[in-house]
């Protein structure tokens, strides 16, 4: 594994945490495959252009991660255009707020389909090539919500707990092939999704008060820890779920 032989796929990369991860990896010398759904083609192209400014190869591919055929086609196109994939960051995710009693069934299904099944489908699609090259870095974006959670997010919390459970077993299956699998658990991060928790100043201030660093996180705060899990520096770290939350959940 040479330092410059690093090609990473980032899902949900058009904005928010996914965009910050993409730019963070580009700044560290990764070549990139950037994914989002077709409806986000314009912002995804903008992220790709910003990433290219760091000098690496960057392509943009549209796919809904909850659709197996689209995921398989995305990974095939990645290999055709980039040669292989060394790292995958499963970042695409959605949040739909509702209490349990009134939660529409379609909220449960869509959140599970994208957050949990989408992660499974992407991992399943990349495993044959990662096993064949005896190298891989899988970084799944879960959430402190999967460990702790907040009212009106039970289905979201369940989806992120599923990602962590999936990752712990995946790590055991793929470790002998030189593949690591870890989770990052962001806390409260200022993105379009994060604003659900932050629009009300009282709620925003309450979160700051619960955070050891006494501030709301920026998407860029997540990029460095993800890059660590995508690098050779984390070669003997697997099956872990690392909180990147400024000190909300202390362990
Ligand atoms: P965001 O701003 O809503 O960005 C998520 C991106 O994923 C969007 O571009 C979205 O496209 C895309 N996406 C949605 N469904 C997709 C699908 N089926 N296939 C491919 N891409 C899809 O969210 P974020 O705050 O950056 O969150 C990124 C990840 O961090 C998520 O997994 C989230 O659960 C996790 N997280 C966020 C926070 C936080 O406070 N922000 C905290 C903990 C964990 P659309 O815009 O079309 O939906």
XYZ file of C-alpha atoms and ligand atoms in Angstrom:
299
model
C 0.000 0.000 0.000
C 1.740 3.152 -1.132
C 0.847 6.533 0.272
C -0.554 7.771 -3.041
C -2.565 4.627 -3.874
C -5.602 5.848 -2.057
C -8.977 6.041 -3.706
C -12.060 6.675 -1.565
C -15.812 6.613 -2.195
C -17.893 9.061 -0.136
C -21.697 8.768 -0.246
C -24.020 11.736 0.279
C -21.127 14.058 -0.594
C -22.965 17.051 -2.088
C -23.322 18.989 1.182
C -22.936 18.961 4.936
C -20.697 16.407 6.600
C -20.211 14.397 3.376
C -18.853 17.454 1.562
C -16.475 18.248 4.451
C -15.282 14.621 4.471
C -14.694 14.737 0.706
C -12.667 17.940 0.913
C -10.768 16.658 3.959
C -9.772 13.479 2.118
C -8.856 15.457 -1.025
C -6.606 17.728 1.062
C -4.871 14.601 2.395
C -4.115 13.279 -1.112
C -6.996 10.903 -1.745
C -8.497 10.457 -5.185
C -12.266 10.438 -4.872
C -15.512 8.995 -6.103
C -18.240 11.321 -4.838
C -21.825 10.110 -4.674
C -25.234 11.624 -4.134
C -28.708 11.138 -5.574
C -29.305 12.496 -9.080
C -31.401 15.389 -7.707
C -28.219 16.742 -6.069
C -26.198 16.726 -9.321
C -25.375 20.448 -9.256
C -24.104 20.692 -5.648
C -22.293 17.379 -6.109
C -20.482 18.774 -9.165
C -19.539 21.842 -7.104
C -18.084 19.640 -4.350
C -16.166 17.651 -6.975
C -14.724 20.846 -8.474
C -13.580 22.050 -5.019
C -12.002 18.667 -4.312
C -10.180 18.652 -7.676
C -8.477 21.913 -6.681
C -6.379 19.793 -4.296
C -4.855 18.086 -7.335
C -6.297 14.578 -7.235
C -8.634 12.684 -9.559
C -12.291 13.171 -8.637
C -15.404 11.763 -10.283
C -19.070 12.219 -9.368
C -21.547 9.331 -9.592
C -25.277 9.481 -8.932
C -26.962 6.641 -7.068
C -29.567 6.123 -4.378
C -27.707 4.046 -1.784
C -30.922 2.244 -0.807
C -31.229 0.770 -4.324
C -29.097 -2.346 -4.835
C -28.918 -2.096 -8.629
C -27.833 1.556 -8.480
C -25.207 0.776 -5.826
C -23.795 -2.125 -7.836
C -23.642 0.084 -10.954
C -21.919 2.867 -8.957
C -19.221 0.532 -7.660
C -18.716 -0.981 -11.133
C -18.354 2.519 -12.611
C -15.911 3.443 -9.819
C -13.694 0.493 -10.683
C -13.996 1.131 -14.420
C -12.978 4.798 -14.078
C -10.631 4.769 -11.057
C -9.190 1.224 -11.090
C -10.299 0.266 -7.570
C -11.501 1.591 -4.219
C -9.352 1.504 -1.088
C -11.750 3.274 1.278
C -15.492 3.751 1.549
C -17.264 6.322 3.711
C -20.958 5.548 4.155
C -22.191 9.030 4.980
C -25.542 9.307 3.131
C -28.333 9.543 5.657
C -31.663 11.172 6.469
C -33.496 12.312 9.579
C -37.274 12.483 9.849
C -38.504 13.732 13.227
C -41.535 12.174 14.877
C -42.434 10.704 18.227
C -42.957 6.966 18.302
C -46.716 7.091 18.786
C -47.307 9.162 15.629
C -44.374 8.032 13.476
C -45.651 7.181 9.969
C -44.583 3.749 8.802
C -42.929 5.333 5.751
C -40.622 7.386 8.042
C -39.417 4.172 9.682
C -38.967 2.447 6.303
C -37.174 5.307 4.527
C -34.815 6.076 7.447
C -33.946 2.378 7.763
C -33.610 1.963 3.979
C -31.100 4.803 3.553
C -29.228 4.833 6.870
C -28.987 1.103 7.591
C -29.689 -0.820 4.361
C -27.786 1.724 2.269
C -24.670 1.118 4.361
C -25.092 -2.660 3.986
C -25.597 -2.454 0.200
C -22.509 -0.298 -0.396
C -20.342 -2.513 1.817
C -21.642 -5.650 0.103
C -20.786 -4.183 -3.300
C -17.182 -3.248 -2.397
C -16.197 -6.340 -0.407
C -15.218 -8.551 -3.384
C -12.696 -6.001 -4.660
C -11.381 -5.138 -1.176
C -10.920 -8.837 -0.365
C -9.180 -9.441 -3.708
C -6.681 -6.637 -3.005
C -6.303 -7.618 0.681
C -6.895 -4.035 1.724
C -9.839 -1.885 2.651
C -10.988 0.874 4.954
C -14.723 1.078 5.696
C -15.931 4.072 7.696
C -19.633 4.212 8.488
C -21.179 7.450 9.730
C -23.464 6.512 12.607
C -24.441 9.032 15.313
C -24.349 9.544 19.054
C -28.108 9.251 18.502
C -27.498 5.525 18.040
C -25.985 5.313 21.527
C -28.006 7.892 23.410
C -30.678 9.552 21.264
C -33.255 12.248 21.755
C -37.072 12.382 21.688
C -38.702 12.234 18.219
C -35.717 10.324 16.810
C -36.371 6.725 17.937
C -36.431 5.376 14.361
C -33.288 7.384 13.453
C -31.583 6.155 16.627
C -32.530 2.567 15.756
C -31.058 2.960 12.258
C -27.746 4.243 13.628
C -27.596 1.531 16.304
C -28.095 -0.922 13.422
C -25.113 0.600 11.595
C -22.925 0.141 14.685
C -24.011 -3.461 15.244
C -23.482 -4.226 11.561
C -20.002 -2.694 11.687
C -18.907 -4.698 14.757
C -19.698 -7.998 13.037
C -18.388 -6.833 9.654
C -15.040 -6.050 11.306
C -14.760 -9.655 12.483
C -15.613 -11.072 9.049
C -13.236 -8.939 7.002
C -10.278 -8.432 9.348
C -8.334 -11.415 7.929
C -8.408 -9.677 4.530
C -6.676 -6.522 5.771
C -9.967 -4.641 5.838
C -10.977 -2.482 8.806
C -14.536 -1.343 9.559
C -15.286 1.445 12.011
C -17.988 4.000 12.801
C -17.836 7.692 13.423
C -20.609 9.004 15.680
C -21.054 12.728 15.141
C -22.760 14.767 17.827
C -24.626 17.983 17.026
C -23.140 19.301 13.780
C -24.288 22.462 11.993
C -25.634 21.144 8.662
C -29.061 21.236 7.030
C -29.854 18.054 8.976
C -28.323 19.366 12.199
C -30.493 22.506 12.004
C -33.470 20.336 12.972
C -31.928 20.449 16.458
C -30.598 23.992 16.283
C -33.112 26.450 14.799
C -34.472 27.352 18.227
C -31.747 29.312 20.130
C -32.934 27.767 23.410
C -32.313 24.273 22.011
C -28.990 25.305 20.484
C -27.825 26.789 23.808
C -28.978 23.700 25.685
C -26.838 21.514 23.387
C -23.834 23.791 23.911
C -24.321 23.467 27.662
C -24.287 19.655 27.321
C -21.051 19.737 25.278
C -17.656 19.745 26.993
C -16.224 21.961 24.230
C -19.173 24.368 24.763
C -19.929 24.785 21.061
C -21.880 23.239 18.178
C -19.763 21.147 15.801
C -18.855 22.135 12.245
C -18.847 19.578 9.393
C -15.068 20.009 9.185
C -14.761 18.665 12.757
C -15.794 15.251 11.408
C -13.357 15.121 8.482
C -10.113 14.440 10.390
C -11.356 11.426 12.357
C -12.857 9.976 9.158
C -9.529 10.460 7.351
C -7.824 8.576 10.205
C -10.152 5.596 9.721
C -9.493 5.759 5.934
C -5.701 5.777 6.370
C -2.922 3.349 7.207
C -2.575 5.023 10.620
C -5.655 3.078 11.762
C -4.439 -0.312 10.440
C -4.969 -2.041 13.831
C -8.200 -0.255 14.799
C -11.419 -2.014 13.827
C -14.955 -2.573 15.061
C -14.925 0.760 16.898
C -17.510 3.548 17.139
C -15.780 6.853 17.830
C -17.794 9.798 19.149
C -16.970 13.072 17.390
C -19.251 15.237 19.490
C -17.117 17.730 21.404
C -17.780 15.735 24.571
C -21.536 15.115 24.841
C -21.347 11.349 25.350
C -18.305 10.673 27.531
C -16.901 7.146 27.681
P -27.367 16.421 5.109
O -26.873 17.823 5.183
O -28.843 16.180 5.034
O -26.607 15.660 3.920
C -26.862 14.310 3.642
C -26.603 14.049 2.184
O -26.932 12.657 1.882
C -27.501 14.917 1.292
O -26.793 15.426 0.204
C -28.558 13.916 0.883
O -29.243 14.247 -0.310
C -27.730 12.656 0.725
N -28.602 11.490 0.613
C -29.820 11.325 1.194
N -30.357 10.173 0.810
C -29.475 9.597 -0.050
C -29.484 8.387 -0.771
N -30.521 7.548 -0.716
N -28.409 8.092 -1.558
C -27.363 8.946 -1.639
N -27.310 10.109 -0.971
C -28.359 10.438 -0.184
O -26.885 15.604 6.412
P -25.554 15.733 7.310
O -25.911 16.449 8.537
O -24.400 16.160 6.479
O -25.399 14.184 7.712
C -24.452 13.305 7.107
C -24.405 12.018 7.910
O -24.045 12.327 9.260
C -25.757 11.292 7.983
O -25.562 9.892 7.950
C -26.286 11.708 9.345
O -27.221 10.781 9.863
C -25.011 11.778 10.148
N -25.104 12.612 11.343
C -25.361 13.974 11.250
C -25.442 14.719 12.421
C -25.693 16.222 12.416
O -25.853 16.815 13.512
N -25.732 16.889 11.278
C -25.266 14.115 13.671
C -25.006 12.752 13.706
C -24.930 12.010 12.546
P -30.674 15.037 -0.161
O -30.299 16.425 0.192
O -31.328 14.941 -1.486
O -31.457 14.343 0.915
